[in-house]
CSV table of C-alpha atoms in Angstrom, one decimal:
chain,number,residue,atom,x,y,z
A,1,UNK,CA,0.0,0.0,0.0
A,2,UNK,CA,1.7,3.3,-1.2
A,3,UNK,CA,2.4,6.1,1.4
A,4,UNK,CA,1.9,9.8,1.9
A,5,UNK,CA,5.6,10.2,0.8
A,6,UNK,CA,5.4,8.1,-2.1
A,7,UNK,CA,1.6,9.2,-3.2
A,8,UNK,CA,2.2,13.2,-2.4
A,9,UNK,CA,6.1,13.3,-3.0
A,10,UNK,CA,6.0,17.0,-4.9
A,11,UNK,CA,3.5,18.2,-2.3
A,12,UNK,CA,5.1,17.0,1.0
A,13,UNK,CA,6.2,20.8,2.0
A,14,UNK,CA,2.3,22.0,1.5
A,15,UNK,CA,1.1,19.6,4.2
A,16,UNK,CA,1.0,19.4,8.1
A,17,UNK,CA,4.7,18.9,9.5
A,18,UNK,CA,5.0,15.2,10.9
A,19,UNK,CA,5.4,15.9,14.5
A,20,UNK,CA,3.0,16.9,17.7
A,21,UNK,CA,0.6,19.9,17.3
A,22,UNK,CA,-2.3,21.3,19.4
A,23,UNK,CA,-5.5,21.3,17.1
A,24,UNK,CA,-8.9,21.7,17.6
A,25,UNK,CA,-10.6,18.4,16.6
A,26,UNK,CA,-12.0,20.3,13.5
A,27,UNK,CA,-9.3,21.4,12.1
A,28,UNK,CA,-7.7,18.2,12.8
A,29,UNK,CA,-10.5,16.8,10.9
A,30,UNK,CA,-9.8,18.4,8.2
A,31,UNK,CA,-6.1,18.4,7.9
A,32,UNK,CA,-6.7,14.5,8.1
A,33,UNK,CA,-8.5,14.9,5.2
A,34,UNK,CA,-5.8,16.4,3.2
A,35,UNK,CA,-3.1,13.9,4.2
A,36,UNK,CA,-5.2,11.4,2.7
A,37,UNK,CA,-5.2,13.2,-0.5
A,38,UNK,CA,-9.0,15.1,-0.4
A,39,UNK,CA,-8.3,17.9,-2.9
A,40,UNK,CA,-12.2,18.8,-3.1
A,41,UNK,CA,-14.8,20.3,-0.8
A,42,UNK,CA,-18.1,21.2,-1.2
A,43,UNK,CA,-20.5,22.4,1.6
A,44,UNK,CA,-23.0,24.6,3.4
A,45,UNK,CA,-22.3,26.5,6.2
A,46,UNK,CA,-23.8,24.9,10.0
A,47,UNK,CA,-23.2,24.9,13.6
A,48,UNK,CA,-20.9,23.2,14.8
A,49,UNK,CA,-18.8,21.9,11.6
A,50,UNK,CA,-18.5,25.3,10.5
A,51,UNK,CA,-14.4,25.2,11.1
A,52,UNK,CA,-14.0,22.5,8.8
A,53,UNK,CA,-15.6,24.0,5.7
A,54,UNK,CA,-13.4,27.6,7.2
A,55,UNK,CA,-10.5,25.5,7.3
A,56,UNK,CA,-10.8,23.7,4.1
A,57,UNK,CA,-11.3,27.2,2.2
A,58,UNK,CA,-7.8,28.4,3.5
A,59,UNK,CA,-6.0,24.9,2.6
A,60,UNK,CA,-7.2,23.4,0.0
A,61,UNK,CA,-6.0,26.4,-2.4
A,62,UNK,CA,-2.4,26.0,-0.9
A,63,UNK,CA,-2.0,21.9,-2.0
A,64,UNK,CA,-3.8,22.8,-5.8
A,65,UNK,CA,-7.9,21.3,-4.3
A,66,UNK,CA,-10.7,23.5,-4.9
A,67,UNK,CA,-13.5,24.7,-2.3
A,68,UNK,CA,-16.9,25.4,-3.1
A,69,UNK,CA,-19.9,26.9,-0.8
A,70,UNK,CA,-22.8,25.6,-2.4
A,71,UNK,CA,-25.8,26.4,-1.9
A,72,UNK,CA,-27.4,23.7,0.7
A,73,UNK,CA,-26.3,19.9,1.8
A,74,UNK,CA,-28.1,18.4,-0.9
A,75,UNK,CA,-26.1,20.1,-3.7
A,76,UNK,CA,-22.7,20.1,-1.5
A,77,UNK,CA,-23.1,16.0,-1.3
A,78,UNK,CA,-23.9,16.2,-5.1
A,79,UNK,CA,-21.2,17.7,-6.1
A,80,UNK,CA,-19.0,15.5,-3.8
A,81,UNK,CA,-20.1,12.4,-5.4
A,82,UNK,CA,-19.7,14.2,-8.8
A,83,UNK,CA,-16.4,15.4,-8.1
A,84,UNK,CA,-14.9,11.7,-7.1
A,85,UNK,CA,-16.5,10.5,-10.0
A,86,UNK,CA,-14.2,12.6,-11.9
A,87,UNK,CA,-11.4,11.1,-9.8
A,88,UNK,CA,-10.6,13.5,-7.0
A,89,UNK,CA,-11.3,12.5,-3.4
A,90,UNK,CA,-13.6,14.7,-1.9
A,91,UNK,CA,-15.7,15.3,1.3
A,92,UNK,CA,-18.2,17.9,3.0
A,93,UNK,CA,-19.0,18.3,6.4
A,94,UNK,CA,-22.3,19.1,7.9
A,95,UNK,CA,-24.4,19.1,11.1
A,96,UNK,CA,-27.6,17.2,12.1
A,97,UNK,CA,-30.5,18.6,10.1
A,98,UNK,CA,-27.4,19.2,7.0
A,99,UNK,CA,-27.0,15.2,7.7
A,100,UNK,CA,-30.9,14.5,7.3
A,101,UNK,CA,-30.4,16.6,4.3
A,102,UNK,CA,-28.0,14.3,2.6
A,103,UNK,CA,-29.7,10.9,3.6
A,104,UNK,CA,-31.0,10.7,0.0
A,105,UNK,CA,-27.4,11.3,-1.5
A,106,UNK,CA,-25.7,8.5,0.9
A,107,UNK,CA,-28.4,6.0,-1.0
A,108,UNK,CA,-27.5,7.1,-4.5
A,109,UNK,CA,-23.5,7.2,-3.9
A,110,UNK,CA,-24.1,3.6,-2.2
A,111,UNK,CA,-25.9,2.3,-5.0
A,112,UNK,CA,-23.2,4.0,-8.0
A,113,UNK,CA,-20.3,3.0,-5.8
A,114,UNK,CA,-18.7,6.5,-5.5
A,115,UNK,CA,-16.0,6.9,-2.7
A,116,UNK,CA,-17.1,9.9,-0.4
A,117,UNK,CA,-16.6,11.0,2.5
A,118,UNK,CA,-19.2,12.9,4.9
A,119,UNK,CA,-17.9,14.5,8.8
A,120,UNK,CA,-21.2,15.0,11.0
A,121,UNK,CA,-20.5,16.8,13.6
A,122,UNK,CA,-23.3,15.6,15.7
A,123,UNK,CA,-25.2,18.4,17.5
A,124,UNK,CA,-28.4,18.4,19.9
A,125,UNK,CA,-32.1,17.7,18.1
A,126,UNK,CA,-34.2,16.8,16.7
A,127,UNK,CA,-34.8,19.1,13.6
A,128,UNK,CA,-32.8,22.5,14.5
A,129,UNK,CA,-32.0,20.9,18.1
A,130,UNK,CA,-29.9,23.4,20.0
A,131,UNK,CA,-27.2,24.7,17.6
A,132,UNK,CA,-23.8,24.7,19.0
A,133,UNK,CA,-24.1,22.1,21.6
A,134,UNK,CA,-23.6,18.0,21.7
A,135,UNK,CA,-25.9,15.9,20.1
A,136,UNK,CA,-25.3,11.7,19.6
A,137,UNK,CA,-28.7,10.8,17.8
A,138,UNK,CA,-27.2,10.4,14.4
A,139,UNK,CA,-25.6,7.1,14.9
A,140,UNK,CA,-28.7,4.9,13.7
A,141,UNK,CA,-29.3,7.2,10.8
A,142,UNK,CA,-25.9,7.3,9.6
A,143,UNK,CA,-26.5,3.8,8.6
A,144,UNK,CA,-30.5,3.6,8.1
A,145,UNK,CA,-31.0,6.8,6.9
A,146,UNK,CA,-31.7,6.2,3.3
A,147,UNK,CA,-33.9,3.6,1.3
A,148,UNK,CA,-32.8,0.1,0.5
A,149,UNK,CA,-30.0,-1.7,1.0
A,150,UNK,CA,-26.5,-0.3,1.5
A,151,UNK,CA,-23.9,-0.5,4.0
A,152,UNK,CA,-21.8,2.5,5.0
A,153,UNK,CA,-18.8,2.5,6.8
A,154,UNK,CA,-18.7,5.3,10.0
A,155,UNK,CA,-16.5,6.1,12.8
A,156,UNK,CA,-16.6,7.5,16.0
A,157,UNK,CA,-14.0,10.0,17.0
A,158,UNK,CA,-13.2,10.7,20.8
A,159,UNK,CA,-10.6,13.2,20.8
A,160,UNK,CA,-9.0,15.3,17.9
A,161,UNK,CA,-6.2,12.7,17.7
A,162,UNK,CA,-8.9,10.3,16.6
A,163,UNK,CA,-10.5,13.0,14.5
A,164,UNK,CA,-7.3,13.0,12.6
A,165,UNK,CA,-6.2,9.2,12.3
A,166,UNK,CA,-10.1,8.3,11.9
A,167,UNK,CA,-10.4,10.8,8.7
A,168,UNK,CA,-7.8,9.1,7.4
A,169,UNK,CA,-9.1,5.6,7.6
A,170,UNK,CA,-12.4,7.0,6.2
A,171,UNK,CA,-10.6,8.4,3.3
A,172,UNK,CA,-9.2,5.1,2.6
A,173,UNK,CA,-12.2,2.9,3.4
A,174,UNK,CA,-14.3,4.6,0.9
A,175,UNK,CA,-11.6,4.2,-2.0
A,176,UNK,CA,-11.5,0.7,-1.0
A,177,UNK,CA,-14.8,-0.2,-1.1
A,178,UNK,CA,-16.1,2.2,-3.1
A,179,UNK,CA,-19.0,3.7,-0.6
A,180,UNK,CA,-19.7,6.6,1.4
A,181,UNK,CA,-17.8,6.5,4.6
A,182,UNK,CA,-18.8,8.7,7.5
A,183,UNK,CA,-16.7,10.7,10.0
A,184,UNK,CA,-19.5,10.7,13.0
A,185,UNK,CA,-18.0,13.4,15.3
A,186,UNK,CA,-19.5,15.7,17.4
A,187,UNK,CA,-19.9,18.8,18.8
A,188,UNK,CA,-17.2,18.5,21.9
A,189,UNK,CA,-15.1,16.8,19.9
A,190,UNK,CA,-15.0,19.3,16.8
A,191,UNK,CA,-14.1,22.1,19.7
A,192,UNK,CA,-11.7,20.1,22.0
A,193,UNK,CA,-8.0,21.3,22.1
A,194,UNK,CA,-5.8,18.4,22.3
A,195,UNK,CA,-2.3,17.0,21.4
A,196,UNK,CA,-2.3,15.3,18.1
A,197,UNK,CA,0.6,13.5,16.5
A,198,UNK,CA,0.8,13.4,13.3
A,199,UNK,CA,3.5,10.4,12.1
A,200,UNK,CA,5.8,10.5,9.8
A,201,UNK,CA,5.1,10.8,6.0
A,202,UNK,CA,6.0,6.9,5.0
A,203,UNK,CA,4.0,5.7,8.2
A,204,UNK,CA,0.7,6.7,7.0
A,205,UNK,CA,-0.3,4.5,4.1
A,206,UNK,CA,-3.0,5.9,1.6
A,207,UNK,CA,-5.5,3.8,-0.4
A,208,UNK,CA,-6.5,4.8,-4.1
A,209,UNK,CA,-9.5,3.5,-5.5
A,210,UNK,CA,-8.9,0.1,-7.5
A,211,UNK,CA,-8.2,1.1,-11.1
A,212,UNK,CA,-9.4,-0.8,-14.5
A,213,UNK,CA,-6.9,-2.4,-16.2
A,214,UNK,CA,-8.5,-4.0,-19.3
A,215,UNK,CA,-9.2,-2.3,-22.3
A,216,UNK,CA,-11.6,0.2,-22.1
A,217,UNK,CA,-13.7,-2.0,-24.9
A,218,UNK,CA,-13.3,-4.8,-22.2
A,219,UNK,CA,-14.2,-2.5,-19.3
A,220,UNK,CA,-17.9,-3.2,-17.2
A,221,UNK,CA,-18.3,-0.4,-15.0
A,222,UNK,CA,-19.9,-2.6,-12.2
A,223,UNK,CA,-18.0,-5.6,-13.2
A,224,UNK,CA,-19.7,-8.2,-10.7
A,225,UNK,CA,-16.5,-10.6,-11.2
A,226,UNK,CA,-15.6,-8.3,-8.4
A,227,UNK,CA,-16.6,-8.0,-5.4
A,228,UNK,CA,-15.1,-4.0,-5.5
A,229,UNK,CA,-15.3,-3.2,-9.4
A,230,UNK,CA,-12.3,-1.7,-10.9
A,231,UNK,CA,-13.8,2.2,-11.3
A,232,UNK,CA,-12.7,4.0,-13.7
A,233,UNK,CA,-12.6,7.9,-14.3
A,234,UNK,CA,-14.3,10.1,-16.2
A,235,UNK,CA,-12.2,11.6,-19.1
A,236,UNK,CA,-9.8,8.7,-18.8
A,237,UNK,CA,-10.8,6.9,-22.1
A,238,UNK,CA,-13.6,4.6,-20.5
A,239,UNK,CA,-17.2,4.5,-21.1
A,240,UNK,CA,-18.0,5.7,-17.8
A,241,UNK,CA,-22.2,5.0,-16.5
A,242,UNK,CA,-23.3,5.8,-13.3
A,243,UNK,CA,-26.6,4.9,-12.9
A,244,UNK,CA,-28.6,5.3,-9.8
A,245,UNK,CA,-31.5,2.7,-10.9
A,246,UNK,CA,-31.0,-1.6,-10.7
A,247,UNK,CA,-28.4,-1.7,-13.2
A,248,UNK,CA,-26.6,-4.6,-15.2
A,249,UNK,CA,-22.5,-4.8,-15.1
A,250,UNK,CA,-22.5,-2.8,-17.8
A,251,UNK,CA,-24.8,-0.1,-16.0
A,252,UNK,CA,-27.8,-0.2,-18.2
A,253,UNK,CA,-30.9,0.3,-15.9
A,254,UNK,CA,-33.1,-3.6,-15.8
A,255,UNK,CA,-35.6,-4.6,-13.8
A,256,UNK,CA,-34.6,-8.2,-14.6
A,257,UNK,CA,-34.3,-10.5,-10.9
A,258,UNK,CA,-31.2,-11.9,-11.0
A,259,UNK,CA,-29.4,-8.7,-11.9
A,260,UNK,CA,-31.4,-7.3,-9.2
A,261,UNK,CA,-30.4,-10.2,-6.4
A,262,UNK,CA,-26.6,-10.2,-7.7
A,263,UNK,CA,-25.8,-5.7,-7.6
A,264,UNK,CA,-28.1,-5.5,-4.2
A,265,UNK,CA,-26.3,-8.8,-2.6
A,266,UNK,CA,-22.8,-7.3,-3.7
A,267,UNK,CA,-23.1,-3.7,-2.6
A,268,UNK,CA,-23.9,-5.1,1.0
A,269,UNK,CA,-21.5,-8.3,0.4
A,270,UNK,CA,-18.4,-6.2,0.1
A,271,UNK,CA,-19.0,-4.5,3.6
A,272,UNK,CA,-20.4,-7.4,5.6
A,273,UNK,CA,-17.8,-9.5,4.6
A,274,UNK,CA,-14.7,-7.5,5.2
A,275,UNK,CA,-16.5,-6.3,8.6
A,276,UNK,CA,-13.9,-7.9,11.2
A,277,UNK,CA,-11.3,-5.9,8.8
A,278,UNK,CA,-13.0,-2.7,8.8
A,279,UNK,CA,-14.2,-2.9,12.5
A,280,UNK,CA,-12.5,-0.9,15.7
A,281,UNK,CA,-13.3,-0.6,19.0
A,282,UNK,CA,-11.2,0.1,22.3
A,283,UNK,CA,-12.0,-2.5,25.9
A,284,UNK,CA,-11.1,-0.6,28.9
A,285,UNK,CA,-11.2,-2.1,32.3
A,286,UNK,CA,-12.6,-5.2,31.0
A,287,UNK,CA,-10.9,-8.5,31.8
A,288,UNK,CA,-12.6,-8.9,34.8
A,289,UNK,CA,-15.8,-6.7,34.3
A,290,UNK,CA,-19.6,-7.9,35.6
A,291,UNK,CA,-20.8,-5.1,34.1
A,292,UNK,CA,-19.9,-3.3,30.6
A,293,UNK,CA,-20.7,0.3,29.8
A,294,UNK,CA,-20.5,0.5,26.1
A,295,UNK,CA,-20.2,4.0,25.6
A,296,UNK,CA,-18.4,6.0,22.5
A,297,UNK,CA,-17.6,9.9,21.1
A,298,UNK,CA,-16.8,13.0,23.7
A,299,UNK,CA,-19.4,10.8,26.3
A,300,UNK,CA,-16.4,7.7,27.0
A,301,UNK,CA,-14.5,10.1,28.8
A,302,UNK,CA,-17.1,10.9,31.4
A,303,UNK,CA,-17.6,6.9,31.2
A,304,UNK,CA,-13.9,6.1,31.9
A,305,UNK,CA,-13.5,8.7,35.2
A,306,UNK,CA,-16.9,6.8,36.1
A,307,UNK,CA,-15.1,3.2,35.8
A,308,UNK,CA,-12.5,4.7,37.9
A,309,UNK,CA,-15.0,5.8,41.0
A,310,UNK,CA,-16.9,2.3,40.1
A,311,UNK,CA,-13.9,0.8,40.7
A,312,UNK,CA,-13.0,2.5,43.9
A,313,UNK,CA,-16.0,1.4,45.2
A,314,UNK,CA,-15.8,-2.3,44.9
A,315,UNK,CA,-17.7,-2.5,41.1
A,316,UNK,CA,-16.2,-4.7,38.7
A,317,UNK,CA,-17.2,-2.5,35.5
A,318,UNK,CA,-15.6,-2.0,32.2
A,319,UNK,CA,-15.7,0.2,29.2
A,320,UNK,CA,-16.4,-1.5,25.4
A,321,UNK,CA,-15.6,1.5,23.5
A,322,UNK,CA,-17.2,1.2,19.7
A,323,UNK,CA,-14.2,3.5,17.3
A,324,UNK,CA,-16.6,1.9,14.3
A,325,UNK,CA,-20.1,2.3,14.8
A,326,UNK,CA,-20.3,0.9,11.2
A,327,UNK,CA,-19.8,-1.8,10.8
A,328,UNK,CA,-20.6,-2.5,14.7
A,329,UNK,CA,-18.2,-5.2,16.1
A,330,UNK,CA,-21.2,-7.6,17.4
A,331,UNK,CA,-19.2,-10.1,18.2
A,332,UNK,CA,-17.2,-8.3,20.8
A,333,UNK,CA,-20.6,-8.2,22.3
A,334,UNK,CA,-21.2,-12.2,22.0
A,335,UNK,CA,-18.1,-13.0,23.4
A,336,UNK,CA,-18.4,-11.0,26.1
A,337,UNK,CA,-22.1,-12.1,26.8
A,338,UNK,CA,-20.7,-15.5,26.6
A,339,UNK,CA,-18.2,-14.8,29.1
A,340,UNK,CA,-20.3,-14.3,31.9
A,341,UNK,CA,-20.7,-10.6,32.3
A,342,UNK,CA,-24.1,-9.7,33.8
A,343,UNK,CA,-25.7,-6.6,32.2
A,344,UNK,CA,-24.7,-4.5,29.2
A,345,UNK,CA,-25.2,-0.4,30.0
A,346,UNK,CA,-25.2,1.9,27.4
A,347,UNK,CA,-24.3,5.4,28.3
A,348,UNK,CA,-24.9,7.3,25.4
A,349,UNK,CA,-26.3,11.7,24.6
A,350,UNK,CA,-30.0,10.6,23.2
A,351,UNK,CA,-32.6,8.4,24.5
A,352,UNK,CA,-31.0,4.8,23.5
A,353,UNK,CA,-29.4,4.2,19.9
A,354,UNK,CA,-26.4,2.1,20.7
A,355,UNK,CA,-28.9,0.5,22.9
A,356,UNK,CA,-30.8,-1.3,20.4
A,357,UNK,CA,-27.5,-2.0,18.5
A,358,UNK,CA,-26.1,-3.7,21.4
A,359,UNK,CA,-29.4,-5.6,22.5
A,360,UNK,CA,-29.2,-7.6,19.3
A,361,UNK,CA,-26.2,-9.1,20.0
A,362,UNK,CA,-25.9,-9.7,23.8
A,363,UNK,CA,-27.1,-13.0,23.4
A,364,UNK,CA,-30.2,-12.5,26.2
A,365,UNK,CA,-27.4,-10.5,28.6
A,366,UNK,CA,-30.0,-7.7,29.7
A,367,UNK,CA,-29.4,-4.3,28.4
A,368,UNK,CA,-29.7,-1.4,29.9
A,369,UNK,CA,-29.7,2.7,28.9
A,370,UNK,CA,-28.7,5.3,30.9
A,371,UNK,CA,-30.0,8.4,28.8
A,372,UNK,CA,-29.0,11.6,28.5
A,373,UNK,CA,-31.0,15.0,26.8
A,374,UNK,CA,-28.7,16.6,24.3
A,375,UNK,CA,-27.2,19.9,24.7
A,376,UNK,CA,-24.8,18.5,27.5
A,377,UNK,CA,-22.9,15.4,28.1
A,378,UNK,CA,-23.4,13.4,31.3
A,379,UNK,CA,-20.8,13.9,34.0
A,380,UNK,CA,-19.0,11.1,35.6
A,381,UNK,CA,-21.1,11.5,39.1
A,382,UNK,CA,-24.5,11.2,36.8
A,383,UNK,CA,-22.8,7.9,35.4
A,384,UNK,CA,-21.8,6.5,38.8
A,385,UNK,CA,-25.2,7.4,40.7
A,386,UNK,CA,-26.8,5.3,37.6
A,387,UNK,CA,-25.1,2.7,37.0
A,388,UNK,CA,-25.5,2.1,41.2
A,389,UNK,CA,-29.2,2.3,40.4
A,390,UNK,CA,-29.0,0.1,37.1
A,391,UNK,CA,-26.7,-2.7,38.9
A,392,UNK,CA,-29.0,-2.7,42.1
A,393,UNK,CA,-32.1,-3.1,40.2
């Protein structure tokens, strides 16, 4: 897999110095995104991702990528998928009701296998919500949002180090599998200060979308030989189709069944079965743990000071820390059902989504919620006095 110092060798003086900085996780965000070679933006402006699109405008000029304000989410994501089409990776980043906005757009880039990439920066709701403050209710309709069948692949930054690495991976998830992969941030962590290293040039490896290499009279656009087709670029000298309806290999709209059953069961296929591969998650405290808090985003660090109280007072708790919530590791969850542990606890800002996540695969372990009304994340006292409750009950 090629590096940033092999992919970017002419540019390597125009981007962020290897080393340790202090970023906000926005900013980290996006200078993530440039490392792994975005040289496109399009978005709208929206509390609280605004500092990514700000940031974008100022550095995309300076490494030869283009920024463009357009003139709402739908026609930012548009112009997204249009722009990768023409071979340039490219993102927008966006805010709750801006998310909603897009939902539509995540179904048509899933189903024409365009690499994307979409930062949320979760904020309180529903609909306008409270503006500049925390929000985590956009973790079920990051992957259900649209129609059909798709999968998506979306992670769940904790700090702006992870804001950086986790753009990254995003970048290169979506040229490897050729979906929309989603950067689920939010509001804390997008204004955080923290210490981020970023490594050296030939330690980050970069992932460009897999390339045709037949003839272009041999080329099938959505060549199901494949489980990832070969994609070629607009311009290049291929017949290039993207086609939002059921299409054949060759991208000509059908209604015929088995082209139907093969496209729908490959665009989910290529996901699901590379899902132990794509999958992260952190376990904290949890090799002897009762009782699991699964808890993710700015919220697990108000869950880890808990564990330490917990701790101090004679509970055997742990964390299971989701970095993915798509694809969700499940089977972190069986295992740990099957290991004896009594309740799963989900500790999350809404009024249970992980919750139902987790419930499907804890194996009858009861699961619990501890919720918490957006605006404000739930301090480690709140957890404690909770979790006492939730254990006792």
């Amino acid at each position: 897999m090629p590096t940033v110092a092999e992919l970017y060798k002419k540019d390597l003086d125009k981007l962020i110095k290897p080393g340790i900085h202090f970023l906000d996780g926005n900013t980290a965000t996006a200078e993530g995104a440039i490392t792994a070679g975005c040289r496109f933006y399009a978005g709208y402006p929206i509390t609280p991702s605004n500092e990514i699109a700000e940031y974008m405008s100022y550095r995309l000029p300076q490494v030869g990528g283009k920024f463009i304000q357009m003139e709402d989410e739908i026609g930012s994501i548009m112009a997204v998928l249009g722009a990768s089409a023409a071979g340039v990776k490219s993102m927008t980043a966006t805010s709750g009701p801006g998310f909603s906005l897009m939902q539509e757009e995540i179904g048509l880039g899933s189903m024409m296998e365009i690499p994307a990439v979409i930062v949320d920066v979760m904020r309180a709701g529903p609909s306008t919500g409270i503006p500049t403050l925390i929000g985590q209710g956009d973790v079920l309709q990051a992957k259900y949002g649209s129609h059909g069948d798709y999968e998506v692949v979306a992670y769940l930054p904790a700090n702006p180090q992870e804001a950086f690495d986790f753009t990254i991976k995003a970048f290169n998830a979506a040229e490897k599998y050729r979906v929309v992969a989603i950067v689920l941030s939010d509001q804390l962590v997008g204004h955080m200060y923290g210490k981020v290293r970023v490594p050296e040039y030939d330690e980050i490896e970069i992932v460009e979308r897999p390339k045709p290499t037949v003839p272009p009279d041999q080329y099938l656009p959505y060549d199901s030989r494949y489980l990832v087709p070969p994609m070629a670029i607009a311009g290049a000298g291929y017949r290039v189709n993207n086609e939002s309806l059921t299409h054949t290999d060759k991208g000509y709209p059908t209604t015929d069944r088995d082209a139907s059953f093969k496209l729908v069961m490959r665009l989910v296929r290529k996901i699901r079965e590379n899902e132990r591969e794509i999958a992260e998650w952190e376990e904290y405290m949890l090799d002897d743990a009762e009782y699991v808090l699964v808890s993710y985003g700015s919220t697990s660090g108000s869950v880890r000071r808990a564990i330490k109280i917990l701790r101090a007072q004679g509970y055997r708790v742990g964390m299971l820390r989701p970095k993915t919530a798509w694809p969700f590791p499940g089977w972190v969850v069986e295992n740990l059902a099957s290991r004896g542990v009594q309740k799963f606890i989900t500790v999350e800002v809404n009024m249970g989504k992980m919750f139902h996540v987790v419930k499907e695969f804890s194996r009858g372990v009861p699961v619990e919620h501890i919720p918490y009304a957006p605006g404000y994340i739930p301090d480690p006292d709140y957890v404690v006095n909770n979790v006492v409750k939730v254990i006792g009950r």
